[in-house]
PDB file of C-alpha atoms and ligand atoms in Angstrom:
ATOM      1  CA  UNK G  73      -5.235  50.831  14.532  1.00 55.00           C
ATOM      2  CA  UNK G  74      -6.679  48.358  17.319  1.00 62.00           C
ATOM      3  CA  UNK G  75      -9.795  48.228  16.079  1.00 77.00           C
ATOM      4  CA  UNK G  76      -8.980  46.587  12.560  1.00 80.00           C
ATOM      5  CA  UNK G  77      -6.566  44.544  14.084  1.00 80.00           C
ATOM      6  CA  UNK G  78      -9.177  43.229  16.704  1.00 82.00           C
ATOM      7  CA  UNK G  79     -11.539  42.574  14.030  1.00 81.00           C
ATOM      8  CA  UNK G  80      -9.213  40.396  12.090  1.00 80.00           C
ATOM      9  CA  UNK G  81      -7.899  38.673  15.343  1.00 81.00           C
ATOM     10  CA  UNK G  82     -11.896  37.683  15.704  1.00 80.00           C
ATOM     11  CA  UNK G  83     -11.954  36.744  12.069  1.00 78.00           C
ATOM     12  CA  UNK G  84      -9.367  34.674  12.018  1.00 77.00           C
ATOM     13  CA  UNK G  85     -10.602  32.813  15.200  1.00 81.00           C
ATOM     14  CA  UNK G  86     -13.471  32.173  13.800  1.00 81.00           C
ATOM     15  CA  UNK G  87     -11.994  30.602  10.760  1.00 79.00           C
ATOM     16  CA  UNK G  88     -10.021  28.462  13.158  1.00 76.00           C
ATOM     17  CA  UNK G  89     -12.810  27.228  15.259  1.00 84.00           C
ATOM     18  CA  UNK G  90     -14.592  26.044  12.207  1.00 84.00           C
ATOM     19  CA  UNK G  91     -11.516  24.207  11.044  1.00 85.00           C
ATOM     20  CA  UNK G  92     -11.168  22.777  14.123  1.00 86.00           C
ATOM     21  CA  UNK G  93     -14.847  21.794  14.172  1.00 86.00           C
ATOM     22  CA  UNK G  94     -14.582  20.194  10.857  1.00 86.00           C
ATOM     23  CA  UNK G  95     -11.225  18.330  12.141  1.00 87.00           C
ATOM     24  CA  UNK G  96     -13.417  17.068  14.962  1.00 89.00           C
ATOM     25  CA  UNK G  97     -16.309  15.940  13.030  1.00 90.00           C
ATOM     26  CA  UNK G  98     -13.908  14.209  10.251  1.00 92.00           C
ATOM     27  CA  UNK G  99     -12.122  12.347  13.531  1.00 95.00           C
ATOM     28  CA  UNK G 100     -15.477  11.360  14.931  1.00 95.00           C
ATOM     29  CA  UNK G 101     -16.688  10.135  11.419  1.00 95.00           C
ATOM     30  CA  UNK G 102     -13.152   8.261  11.218  1.00 97.00           C
ATOM     31  CA  UNK G 103     -13.355   6.549  14.373  1.00 97.00           C
ATOM     32  CA  UNK G 104     -16.916   5.179  13.943  1.00 97.00           C
ATOM     33  CA  UNK G 105     -16.201   3.655  10.573  1.00 97.00           C
ATOM     34  CA  UNK G 106     -13.083   1.845  11.811  1.00 97.00           C
ATOM     35  CA  UNK G 107     -15.142   0.845  14.754  1.00 96.00           C
ATOM     36  CA  UNK G 108     -18.258  -0.294  12.261  1.00 96.00           C
ATOM     37  CA  UNK G 109     -15.729  -1.872   9.812  1.00 94.00           C
ATOM     38  CA  UNK G 110     -17.113   0.521   7.263  1.00 97.00           C
ATOM     39  CA  UNK G 111     -13.874   0.743   5.352  1.00 98.00           C
ATOM     40  CA  UNK G 112     -13.197  -1.981   2.574  1.00 98.00           C
ATOM     41  CA  UNK G 113     -10.315  -3.448   0.717  1.00 98.00           C
ATOM     42  CA  UNK G 114      -9.994  -3.138  -2.599  1.00 98.00           C
ATOM     43  CA  UNK G 115      -7.078  -5.113  -5.192  1.00 98.00           C
ATOM     44  CA  UNK G 116      -4.763  -4.222  -7.763  1.00 98.00           C
ATOM     45  CA  UNK G 117      -3.208  -6.804  -9.659  1.00 98.00           C
ATOM     46  CA  UNK G 118       0.251  -7.331  -9.850  1.00 98.00           C
ATOM     47  CA  UNK G 119       1.355  -9.231 -13.122  1.00 98.00           C
ATOM     48  CA  UNK G 120       4.072 -11.101 -14.571  1.00 98.00           C
ATOM     49  CA  UNK G 121       5.495  -8.271 -17.206  1.00 98.00           C
ATOM     50  CA  UNK G 122       5.969 -10.178 -20.121  1.00 97.00           C
ATOM     51  CA  UNK G 123       2.760 -12.417 -19.911  1.00 97.00           C
ATOM     52  CA  UNK G 124       0.476 -10.249 -18.164  1.00 97.00           C
ATOM     53  CA  UNK G 125      -0.486 -13.450 -15.697  1.00 97.00           C
ATOM     54  CA  UNK G 126      -1.693 -12.070 -12.356  1.00 98.00           C
ATOM     55  CA  UNK G 127       0.845 -12.936  -9.621  1.00 97.00           C
ATOM     56  CA  UNK G 128      -1.161 -11.362  -6.957  1.00 98.00           C
ATOM     57  CA  UNK G 129      -2.768  -8.296  -5.617  1.00 98.00           C
ATOM     58  CA  UNK G 130      -2.241  -5.234  -3.523  1.00 98.00           C
ATOM     59  CA  UNK G 131      -4.889  -4.544  -0.886  1.00 98.00           C
ATOM     60  CA  UNK G 132      -5.730  -0.660  -0.912  1.00 98.00           C
ATOM     61  CA  UNK G 133      -7.997   0.690   1.589  1.00 98.00           C
ATOM     62  CA  UNK G 134     -11.018   2.557   0.467  1.00 98.00           C
ATOM     63  CA  UNK G 135     -14.088   3.851   2.223  1.00 98.00           C
ATOM     64  CA  UNK G 136     -17.495   4.028   0.473  1.00 97.00           C
ATOM     65  CA  UNK G 137     -19.841   6.815   1.883  1.00 94.00           C
ATOM     66  CA  UNK G 138     -23.717   7.116   1.508  1.00 90.00           C
ATOM     67  CA  UNK G 139     -24.550   8.638  -1.584  1.00 93.00           C
ATOM     68  CA  UNK G 140     -21.629   6.275  -3.491  1.00 93.00           C
ATOM     69  CA  UNK G 141     -18.698   8.392  -3.005  1.00 96.00           C
ATOM     70  CA  UNK G 142     -15.815   6.288  -2.597  1.00 97.00           C
ATOM     71  CA  UNK G 143     -13.052   8.173  -0.273  1.00 97.00           C
ATOM     72  CA  UNK G 144      -9.524   6.879  -1.140  1.00 97.00           C
ATOM     73  CA  UNK G 145      -7.018   6.501   1.692  1.00 97.00           C
ATOM     74  CA  UNK G 146      -5.265   9.940   1.101  1.00 96.00           C
ATOM     75  CA  UNK G 147      -8.187  11.552   2.846  1.00 95.00           C
ATOM     76  CA  UNK G 148      -8.549   8.890   5.610  1.00 97.00           C
ATOM     77  CA  UNK G 149      -5.076   7.380   6.620  1.00 96.00           C
ATOM     78  CA  UNK G 150      -3.839  10.311   8.223  1.00 95.00           C
ATOM     79  CA  UNK G 151      -6.431  10.551  10.164  1.00 96.00           C
ATOM     80  CA  UNK G 152      -6.409   7.056  11.005  1.00 97.00           C
ATOM     81  CA  UNK G 153      -2.701   7.366  12.082  1.00 94.00           C
ATOM     82  CA  UNK G 154      -3.690  10.428  14.314  1.00 94.00           C
ATOM     83  CA  UNK G 155      -6.459   8.244  16.322  1.00 96.00           C
ATOM     84  CA  UNK G 156      -3.660   5.647  16.753  1.00 95.00           C
ATOM     85  CA  UNK G 157      -6.258   3.252  14.948  1.00 97.00           C
ATOM     86  CA  UNK G 158      -3.884   1.871  11.818  1.00 96.00           C
ATOM     87  CA  UNK G 159      -3.921  -1.874  13.266  1.00 96.00           C
ATOM     88  CA  UNK G 160      -7.353  -1.825  13.963  1.00 97.00           C
ATOM     89  CA  UNK G 161      -8.064  -0.675  10.373  1.00 98.00           C
ATOM     90  CA  UNK G 162      -5.583  -2.909   8.601  1.00 98.00           C
ATOM     91  CA  UNK G 163      -6.701  -5.952  10.827  1.00 97.00           C
ATOM     92  CA  UNK G 164     -10.296  -5.353   9.954  1.00 98.00           C
ATOM     93  CA  UNK G 165      -9.016  -4.989   6.094  1.00 98.00           C
ATOM     94  CA  UNK G 166      -6.866  -8.182   6.315  1.00 98.00           C
ATOM     95  CA  UNK G 167     -10.141 -10.150   7.635  1.00 98.00           C
ATOM     96  CA  UNK G 168     -12.213  -9.206   4.530  1.00 98.00           C
ATOM     97  CA  UNK G 169      -9.539  -9.600   2.315  1.00 98.00           C
ATOM     98  CA  UNK G 170      -8.944 -13.308   3.665  1.00 98.00           C
ATOM     99  CA  UNK G 171     -12.378 -14.182   3.587  1.00 98.00           C
ATOM    100  CA  UNK G 172     -12.659 -12.940  -0.037  1.00 97.00           C
ATOM    101  CA  UNK G 173      -9.746 -14.860  -1.112  1.00 97.00           C
ATOM    102  CA  UNK G 174     -11.872 -18.059  -0.245  1.00 95.00           C
ATOM    103  CA  UNK G 175     -13.478 -17.056  -3.886  1.00 92.00           C
ATOM    104  CA  UNK G 176     -10.270 -17.029  -5.641  1.00 96.00           C
ATOM    105  CA  UNK G 177      -9.254 -19.966  -7.990  1.00 94.00           C
ATOM    106  CA  UNK G 178      -5.528 -19.757  -7.613  1.00 94.00           C
ATOM    107  CA  UNK G 179      -3.414 -19.181  -4.236  1.00 95.00           C
ATOM    108  CA  UNK G 180      -1.989 -15.516  -5.460  1.00 97.00           C
ATOM    109  CA  UNK G 181      -0.167 -13.369  -3.183  1.00 98.00           C
ATOM    110  CA  UNK G 182      -1.878 -10.654  -1.072  1.00 98.00           C
ATOM    111  CA  UNK G 183       0.205  -7.251  -0.709  1.00 98.00           C
ATOM    112  CA  UNK G 184      -0.630  -5.154   2.402  1.00 98.00           C
ATOM    113  CA  UNK G 185       0.534  -1.836   3.214  1.00 97.00           C
ATOM    114  CA  UNK G 186       2.049  -1.423   6.757  1.00 94.00           C
ATOM    115  CA  UNK G 187       3.353   2.082   8.214  1.00 90.00           C
ATOM    116  CA  UNK G 188       5.936   2.560  10.591  1.00 84.00           C
ATOM    117  CA  UNK G 189       4.072   3.378  13.582  1.00 85.00           C
ATOM    118  CA  UNK G 190       1.879   0.610  13.190  1.00 89.00           C
ATOM    119  CA  UNK G 191       4.736  -2.142  13.262  1.00 89.00           C
ATOM    120  CA  UNK G 192       6.151  -0.107  16.299  1.00 88.00           C
ATOM    121  CA  UNK G 193       3.214  -1.412  17.962  1.00 88.00           C
ATOM    122  CA  UNK G 194       4.396  -4.526  19.586  1.00 86.00           C
ATOM    123  CA  UNK G 195       0.769  -6.276  19.939  1.00 90.00           C
ATOM    124  CA  UNK G 196       0.917  -6.488  15.900  1.00 91.00           C
ATOM    125  CA  UNK G 197       2.565 -10.096  15.671  1.00 90.00           C
ATOM    126  CA  UNK G 198       0.770 -11.715  17.610  1.00 91.00           C
ATOM    127  CA  UNK G 199      -2.868 -10.287  16.576  1.00 94.00           C
ATOM    128  CA  UNK G 200      -1.807 -10.862  13.133  1.00 94.00           C
ATOM    129  CA  UNK G 201      -0.495 -14.319  13.718  1.00 93.00           C
ATOM    130  CA  UNK G 202      -4.158 -14.985  15.253  1.00 95.00           C
ATOM    131  CA  UNK G 203      -6.092 -13.654  12.464  1.00 97.00           C
ATOM    132  CA  UNK G 204      -3.976 -15.469   9.814  1.00 96.00           C
ATOM    133  CA  UNK G 205      -5.175 -18.846  11.955  1.00 96.00           C
ATOM    134  CA  UNK G 206      -8.533 -17.924  12.348  1.00 98.00           C
ATOM    135  CA  UNK G 207      -9.088 -17.238   8.950  1.00 98.00           C
ATOM    136  CA  UNK G 208      -6.980 -19.822   7.775  1.00 97.00           C
ATOM    137  CA  UNK G 209      -4.851 -17.863   5.363  1.00 97.00           C
ATOM    138  CA  UNK G 210      -1.523 -19.371   4.362  1.00 97.00           C
ATOM    139  CA  UNK G 211       1.412 -16.699   5.621  1.00 96.00           C
ATOM    140  CA  UNK G 212       3.271 -17.857   2.604  1.00 97.00           C
ATOM    141  CA  UNK G 213       0.837 -15.655   0.367  1.00 98.00           C
ATOM    142  CA  UNK G 214       1.073 -12.213   2.305  1.00 98.00           C
ATOM    143  CA  UNK G 215       3.284  -9.584   1.234  1.00 97.00           C
ATOM    144  CA  UNK G 216       4.427  -6.767   3.890  1.00 96.00           C
ATOM    145  CA  UNK G 217       5.055  -3.434   2.138  1.00 95.00           C
ATOM    146  CA  UNK G 218       6.804  -0.798   4.036  1.00 91.00           C
ATOM    147  CA  UNK G 219       8.092   2.278   2.448  1.00 82.00           C
ATOM    148  CA  UNK G 220      11.554   3.251   2.541  1.00 69.00           C
ATOM    149  CA  UNK G 221      10.919   6.452   4.922  1.00 68.00           C
ATOM    150  CA  UNK G 222       9.179   4.613   7.110  1.00 69.00           C
ATOM    151  CA  UNK G 223      11.691   2.580   7.930  1.00 69.00           C
ATOM    152  CA  UNK G 224      13.477   5.369   8.915  1.00 68.00           C
ATOM    153  CA  UNK G 225      11.315   5.730  11.764  1.00 68.00           C
ATOM    154  CA  UNK G 226      11.367   2.027  12.879  1.00 69.00           C
ATOM    155  CA  UNK G 227      12.250   1.005  16.444  1.00 71.00           C
ATOM    156  CA  UNK G 228      13.210  -2.327  17.679  1.00 78.00           C
ATOM    157  CA  UNK G 229       9.472  -3.241  17.834  1.00 81.00           C
ATOM    158  CA  UNK G 230       9.396  -2.702  14.518  1.00 83.00           C
ATOM    159  CA  UNK G 231      12.130  -4.994  13.263  1.00 84.00           C
ATOM    160  CA  UNK G 232      11.057  -7.630  15.503  1.00 87.00           C
ATOM    161  CA  UNK G 233       7.792  -7.368  14.246  1.00 88.00           C
ATOM    162  CA  UNK G 234       9.233  -7.784  10.618  1.00 90.00           C
ATOM    163  CA  UNK G 235      11.469 -10.437  11.388  1.00 90.00           C
ATOM    164  CA  UNK G 236       8.443 -12.304  12.939  1.00 91.00           C
ATOM    165  CA  UNK G 237       6.054 -11.969   9.861  1.00 92.00           C
ATOM    166  CA  UNK G 238       8.971 -13.160   7.913  1.00 93.00           C
ATOM    167  CA  UNK G 239       9.544 -16.042  10.066  1.00 93.00           C
ATOM    168  CA  UNK G 240       5.693 -16.820   9.737  1.00 92.00           C
ATOM    169  CA  UNK G 241       6.699 -17.431   5.812  1.00 95.00           C
ATOM    170  CA  UNK G 242       5.623 -13.674   4.761  1.00 96.00           C
ATOM    171  CA  UNK G 243       7.793 -11.640   2.258  1.00 96.00           C
ATOM    172  CA  UNK G 244       8.816  -8.324   3.004  1.00 94.00           C
ATOM    173  CA  UNK G 245       8.838  -5.802   0.137  1.00 94.00           C
ATOM    174  CA  UNK G 246      10.282  -2.250   0.154  1.00 92.00           C
ATOM    175  CA  UNK G 247       7.428  -0.062  -1.473  1.00 92.00           C
ATOM    176  CA  UNK G 248       8.085   3.298  -3.484  1.00 90.00           C
ATOM    177  CA  UNK G 249      12.070   2.149  -3.704  1.00 89.00           C
ATOM    178  CA  UNK G 250      14.384   5.178  -4.734  1.00 85.00           C
ATOM    179  CA  UNK G 251      11.950   8.152  -3.376  1.00 82.00           C
ATOM    180  CA  UNK G 252      13.482   7.356   0.497  1.00 74.00           C
ATOM    181  CA  UNK G 253      16.383   8.441   2.220  1.00 64.00           C
ATOM    182  CA  UNK G 254      19.059   5.579   2.452  1.00 59.00           C
ATOM    183  CA  UNK G 255      17.709   2.624   0.132  1.00 66.00           C
ATOM    184  CA  UNK G 256      21.309   0.829   0.398  1.00 74.00           C
ATOM    185  CA  UNK G 257      21.444   0.756   4.172  1.00 74.00           C
ATOM    186  CA  UNK G 258      18.020  -0.392   4.341  1.00 74.00           C
ATOM    187  CA  UNK G 259      18.840  -3.318   1.973  1.00 78.00           C
ATOM    188  CA  UNK G 260      21.124  -4.142   4.409  1.00 75.00           C
ATOM    189  CA  UNK G 261      19.227  -4.320   7.683  1.00 74.00           C
ATOM    190  CA  UNK G 262      16.722  -6.440   6.766  1.00 79.00           C
ATOM    191  CA  UNK G 263      16.426  -9.281   3.988  1.00 84.00           C
ATOM    192  CA  UNK G 264      13.885  -7.984   1.777  1.00 90.00           C
ATOM    193  CA  UNK G 265      12.411 -10.377  -1.199  1.00 94.00           C
ATOM    194  CA  UNK G 266      11.036  -7.730  -3.397  1.00 94.00           C
ATOM    195  CA  UNK G 267      11.479  -3.919  -4.257  1.00 93.00           C
ATOM    196  CA  UNK G 268       8.972  -1.744  -5.792  1.00 95.00           C
ATOM    197  CA  UNK G 269      10.134   0.727  -8.180  1.00 95.00           C
ATOM    198  CA  UNK G 270       8.263   4.317  -7.446  1.00 94.00           C
ATOM    199  CA  UNK G 271       6.416   5.220 -10.335  1.00 95.00           C
ATOM    200  CA  UNK G 272       8.050   8.855 -11.133  1.00 95.00           C
ATOM    201  CA  UNK G 273      10.873   6.781 -12.095  1.00 96.00           C
ATOM    202  CA  UNK G 274       8.736   4.134 -14.277  1.00 97.00           C
ATOM    203  CA  UNK G 275       6.794   6.937 -15.947  1.00 97.00           C
ATOM    204  CA  UNK G 276      10.081   8.843 -16.620  1.00 97.00           C
ATOM    205  CA  UNK G 277      12.271   5.793 -18.032  1.00 97.00           C
ATOM    206  CA  UNK G 278      12.142   7.213 -21.499  1.00 96.00           C
ATOM    207  CA  UNK G 279      14.436   9.977 -20.565  1.00 96.00           C
ATOM    208  CA  UNK G 280      17.671   8.790 -20.596  1.00 95.00           C
ATOM    209  CA  UNK G 281      18.565   9.500 -16.607  1.00 95.00           C
ATOM    210  CA  UNK G 282      15.472   7.699 -15.199  1.00 95.00           C
ATOM    211  CA  UNK G 283      16.083   5.241 -17.673  1.00 96.00           C
ATOM    212  CA  UNK G 284      19.468   4.347 -16.560  1.00 96.00           C
ATOM    213  CA  UNK G 285      18.196   4.859 -12.750  1.00 95.00           C
ATOM    214  CA  UNK G 286      15.540   1.889 -13.599  1.00 96.00           C
ATOM    215  CA  UNK G 287      18.845  -0.209 -14.925  1.00 97.00           C
ATOM    216  CA  UNK G 288      20.521   0.356 -11.952  1.00 95.00           C
ATOM    217  CA  UNK G 289      17.406  -0.743  -9.963  1.00 95.00           C
ATOM    218  CA  UNK G 290      17.032  -3.906 -11.792  1.00 96.00           C
ATOM    219  CA  UNK G 291      20.739  -4.968 -11.702  1.00 95.00           C
ATOM    220  CA  UNK G 292      20.992  -4.102  -8.071  1.00 93.00           C
ATOM    221  CA  UNK G 293      17.757  -6.043  -7.411  1.00 93.00           C
ATOM    222  CA  UNK G 294      18.933  -9.091  -9.648  1.00 94.00           C
ATOM    223  CA  UNK G 295      22.571  -8.827  -7.617  1.00 93.00           C
ATOM    224  CA  UNK G 296      20.950  -9.461  -4.417  1.00 91.00           C
ATOM    225  CA  UNK G 297      18.814 -12.113  -5.823  1.00 93.00           C
ATOM    226  CA  UNK G 298      15.439 -10.190  -5.371  1.00 93.00           C
ATOM    227  CA  UNK G 299      12.183  -9.451  -7.543  1.00 94.00           C
ATOM    228  CA  UNK G 300      11.436  -6.258  -9.057  1.00 96.00           C
ATOM    229  CA  UNK G 301       8.016  -4.714  -9.248  1.00 98.00           C
ATOM    230  CA  UNK G 302       7.545  -1.751 -11.464  1.00 98.00           C
ATOM    231  CA  UNK G 303       4.686   0.144  -9.981  1.00 97.00           C
ATOM    232  CA  UNK G 304       2.481   2.680 -12.011  1.00 98.00           C
ATOM    233  CA  UNK G 305       2.637   1.143 -15.551  1.00 98.00           C
ATOM    234  CA  UNK G 306       0.090   3.204 -17.181  1.00 98.00           C
ATOM    235  CA  UNK G 307       1.031   2.847 -21.161  1.00 97.00           C
ATOM    236  CA  UNK G 308       1.930  -0.145 -23.531  1.00 97.00           C
ATOM    237  CA  UNK G 309       5.142   1.356 -24.042  1.00 97.00           C
ATOM    238  CA  UNK G 310       6.434   1.103 -20.351  1.00 98.00           C
ATOM    239  CA  UNK G 311       5.394  -2.423 -20.118  1.00 98.00           C
ATOM    240  CA  UNK G 312       7.217  -3.395 -23.504  1.00 98.00           C
ATOM    241  CA  UNK G 313      10.237  -1.559 -22.175  1.00 98.00           C
ATOM    242  CA  UNK G 314      10.282  -2.985 -18.717  1.00 98.00           C
ATOM    243  CA  UNK G 315      10.155  -6.425 -20.698  1.00 98.00           C
ATOM    244  CA  UNK G 316      13.461  -5.324 -22.295  1.00 97.00           C
ATOM    245  CA  UNK G 317      14.977  -4.473 -19.265  1.00 97.00           C
ATOM    246  CA  UNK G 318      14.025  -7.447 -17.458  1.00 97.00           C
ATOM    247  CA  UNK G 319      11.862  -6.362 -14.833  1.00 97.00           C
ATOM    248  CA  UNK G 320       9.704  -9.417 -13.871  1.00 97.00           C
ATOM    249  CA  UNK G 321       6.623  -8.031 -12.171  1.00 98.00           C
ATOM    250  CA  UNK G 322       4.474  -4.990 -12.788  1.00 98.00           C
ATOM    251  CA  UNK G 323       1.568  -3.004 -11.427  1.00 98.00           C
ATOM    252  CA  UNK G 324      -0.465  -0.325 -13.000  1.00 98.00           C
ATOM    253  CA  UNK G 325      -3.655   1.231 -14.896  1.00 98.00           C
ATOM    254  CA  UNK G 326      -2.350  -0.135 -18.219  1.00 98.00           C
ATOM    255  CA  UNK G 327      -3.130  -3.836 -16.406  1.00 98.00           C
ATOM    256  CA  UNK G 328      -5.973  -2.958 -14.319  1.00 98.00           C
ATOM    257  CA  UNK G 329      -7.017  -0.254 -11.550  1.00 98.00           C
ATOM    258  CA  UNK G 330      -7.843  -0.969  -8.016  1.00 98.00           C
ATOM    259  CA  UNK G 331     -11.307  -2.913  -7.904  1.00 98.00           C
ATOM    260  CA  UNK G 332     -13.560  -3.923  -5.272  1.00 98.00           C
ATOM    261  CA  UNK G 333     -13.566  -7.722  -4.297  1.00 97.00           C
ATOM    262  CA  UNK G 334     -15.948  -9.245  -6.237  1.00 97.00           C
ATOM    263  CA  UNK G 335     -14.997  -7.713  -9.562  1.00 97.00           C
ATOM    264  CA  UNK G 336     -11.471  -8.903  -8.663  1.00 98.00           C
ATOM    265  CA  UNK G 337     -13.043 -12.362  -8.272  1.00 97.00           C
ATOM    266  CA  UNK G 338     -15.117 -12.218 -11.733  1.00 96.00           C
ATOM    267  CA  UNK G 339     -11.435 -11.338 -12.878  1.00 97.00           C
ATOM    268  CA  UNK G 340      -9.988 -14.230 -11.468  1.00 97.00           C
ATOM    269  CA  UNK G 341     -12.532 -16.631 -12.585  1.00 96.00           C
ATOM    270  CA  UNK G 342     -12.374 -15.156 -16.291  1.00 95.00           C
ATOM    271  CA  UNK G 343      -8.572 -17.141 -15.836  1.00 92.00           C
ATOM    272  CA  UNK G 344      -7.369 -14.756 -18.750  1.00 93.00           C
ATOM    273  CA  UNK G 345      -3.941 -12.693 -18.461  1.00 94.00           C
ATOM    274  CA  UNK G 346      -4.197  -9.061 -18.440  1.00 96.00           C
TER     275      UNK G 346
HETATM  276  P1  LIG C 457       1.008   2.880  -2.495  1.00 89.89           P
HETATM  277  O1  LIG C 457       1.265   1.847  -1.606  1.00 89.89           O
HETATM  278  O2  LIG C 457       2.253   2.919  -3.477  1.00 89.89           O
HETATM  279  O3  LIG C 457      -0.138   2.318  -3.493  1.00 89.89           O
HETATM  280  C1  LIG C 457       0.097   2.541  -4.717  1.00 89.89           C
HETATM  281  C2  LIG C 457      -0.892   3.547  -5.208  1.00 89.89           C
HETATM  282  O4  LIG C 457      -0.918   3.748  -6.704  1.00 89.89           O
HETATM  283  C3  LIG C 457      -2.472   3.398  -5.336  1.00 89.89           C
HETATM  284  O5  LIG C 457      -3.321   4.372  -4.765  1.00 89.89           O
HETATM  285  C4  LIG C 457      -3.118   2.954  -6.505  1.00 89.89           C
HETATM  286  O6  LIG C 457      -3.976   3.059  -6.736  1.00 89.89           O
HETATM  287  C5  LIG C 457      -1.996   4.028  -7.307  1.00 89.89           C
HETATM  288  N1  LIG C 457      -1.535   3.382  -8.622  1.00 89.89           N
HETATM  289  C6  LIG C 457      -1.501   2.036  -9.001  1.00 89.89           C
HETATM  290  N2  LIG C 457      -1.418   1.909 -10.130  1.00 89.89           N
HETATM  291  C7  LIG C 457      -1.247   3.519 -10.738  1.00 89.89           C
HETATM  292  C8  LIG C 457      -0.718   3.791 -12.024  1.00 89.89           C
HETATM  293  O7  LIG C 457      -0.706   3.594 -13.313  1.00 89.89           O
HETATM  294  N3  LIG C 457      -0.771   5.195 -12.246  1.00 89.89           N
HETATM  295  C9  LIG C 457      -0.980   6.228 -10.924  1.00 89.89           C
HETATM  296  N4  LIG C 457      -1.156   7.322 -11.087  1.00 89.89           N
HETATM  297  N5  LIG C 457      -1.560   5.412  -9.620  1.00 89.89           N
HETATM  298  C10 LIG C 457      -1.605   3.975  -9.508  1.00 89.89           C
HETATM  299  P2  LIG C 457      -4.078   4.782  -3.672  1.00 89.89           P
HETATM  300  O8  LIG C 457      -5.029   3.465  -3.498  1.00 89.89           O
HETATM  301  O9  LIG C 457      -4.922   5.721  -3.498  1.00 89.89           O
HETATM  302  O10 LIG C 457      -3.292   4.525  -2.100  1.00 89.89           O
HETATM  303  C11 LIG C 457      -2.350   5.525  -1.824  1.00 89.89           C
HETATM  304  C12 LIG C 457      -1.485   5.238  -0.897  1.00 89.89           C
HETATM  305  O11 LIG C 457      -2.056   4.957   0.345  1.00 89.89           O
HETATM  306  C13 LIG C 457      -0.518   4.036  -1.147  1.00 89.89           C
HETATM  307  O12 LIG C 457       0.489   4.085  -1.952  1.00 89.89           O
HETATM  308  C14 LIG C 457      -0.388   3.492   0.565  1.00 89.89           C
HETATM  309  O13 LIG C 457       0.848   4.060   0.747  1.00 89.89           O
HETATM  310  C15 LIG C 457      -1.446   3.983   1.316  1.00 89.89           C
HETATM  311  N6  LIG C 457      -2.305   3.069   1.600  1.00 89.89           N
HETATM  312  C16 LIG C 457      -3.573   2.587   0.993  1.00 89.89           C
HETATM  313  N7  LIG C 457      -4.026   1.474   1.668  1.00 89.89           N
HETATM  314  C17 LIG C 457      -3.820   1.346   2.787  1.00 89.89           C
HETATM  315  C18 LIG C 457      -3.551   0.669   3.772  1.00 89.89           C
HETATM  316  O14 LIG C 457      -4.445  -0.063   4.051  1.00 89.89           O
HETATM  317  N8  LIG C 457      -2.767   0.635   5.132  1.00 89.89           N
HETATM  318  C19 LIG C 457      -1.798   1.655   4.804  1.00 89.89           C
HETATM  319  N9  LIG C 457      -0.907   1.633   5.987  1.00 89.89           N
HETATM  320  N10 LIG C 457      -1.493   2.216   3.899  1.00 89.89           N
HETATM  321  C20 LIG C 457      -2.451   2.373   2.754  1.00 89.89           C
HETATM  322 CA1  LIG C 458       2.006  -0.585  -1.490  1.00 89.89          CA
HETATM  323 CA1  LIG C 459       4.055   2.199  -4.110  1.00 89.89          CA
HETATM  324 CA1  LIG C 460       3.402   5.809  -3.075  1.00 89.89          CA
END
C-alpha cells in the first residue's frame, strides 16, 4: 500500500539525513584537525632481517583524540583525500618527523607514503623542496612509498614529481608489491630502489605457492639490483625463513609496532638491534 511505502521512504530519508550529518561532522572535525596540525607521525622500524639492526622507519599517520583514543589512518585518510587536503597533512607530518629526527642518534631513513592524487598536484615538489631546506633534512634519507594501484592513476604531473624527488636524492619504493595490477610495467616505468612485499604473501609463505611467489619476488628484485622489504613479519618463523630466502629488510610486529616519536627516540638511543 502507498501508506507503508510512504512510511518507508520517510524512514529511509531520516536515516540518510543522519548519515549525511555524521559525515559532515566528521569532515568538519578532520578539516579542523589538519588545519590545527592535530595529526601526528608515528614510526615503525624497518630492520636488516638477519641482524635486527634498524635501517629506517616508516612514518604512519595517527590522530590522537581528546580522551586518549588514537585514531588510525584507515578512518581519516579517505576523508582527508575527499577534502583535497592530503598534501597539507603529509607536509605537516613530515615537518614534525624532520624535527623529531634531530633527536635520533643515527641518520636512518624515513619512509613516507604518498597517494596518487597528491603526487598529481604539481605544487608538491616545490613545497617539499622548501620544507627539506627549511628543516635541513637530507633528501637522501627520504623514501617515497607509492602503491602499485596508485601508479595506475598517475598522470604526467605525478611522474614528474617522482622524478624530481629522485633527482633530489630520495629513494622510490613500491608499496604492497604483488597486490596491484601491473607490477612489471611499473618496474619498467620508473627506476625504483626497493619493493615492499605485501604482508599477505609474507604471512602465507610457509605454504608452497606463496613461498614460491616470495622467492620469485626476491629473485626478480635481485635481478634488477634493487632491495626487498618484507612487510607484516609477525612471527619468529617468518623472520627466520626470510633470512634463508635472502630477503634483506623486514618490518612487522615481531620486530616493533608503530610507535610515537618519544618512544622511537628512546629505542634508538638504546642502540640495540631488535
Ligand atoms: P602501509 O603503507 O602498507 O603501512 C603498513 C601498515 O601495516 C600500517 O598500518 C602498519 O601499522 C601495519 N603493520 C605493520 N606491521 C604489521 C604486522 O606485522 N602485522 C599487521 N597486521 N600489520 C602491520 P596503518 O598504520 O594502520 O596504516 C594503514 C595504511 O594507511 C598504510 O598502509 C598506508 O597505506 C596508509 N597511511 C598511513 N599513514 C599515511 C600517510 O601519512 N599518508 C598516506 N598517503 N597514507 C598513509
Ligand atoms: Ca607504506
Ligand atoms: Ca605496505
Ligand atoms: Ca597496505
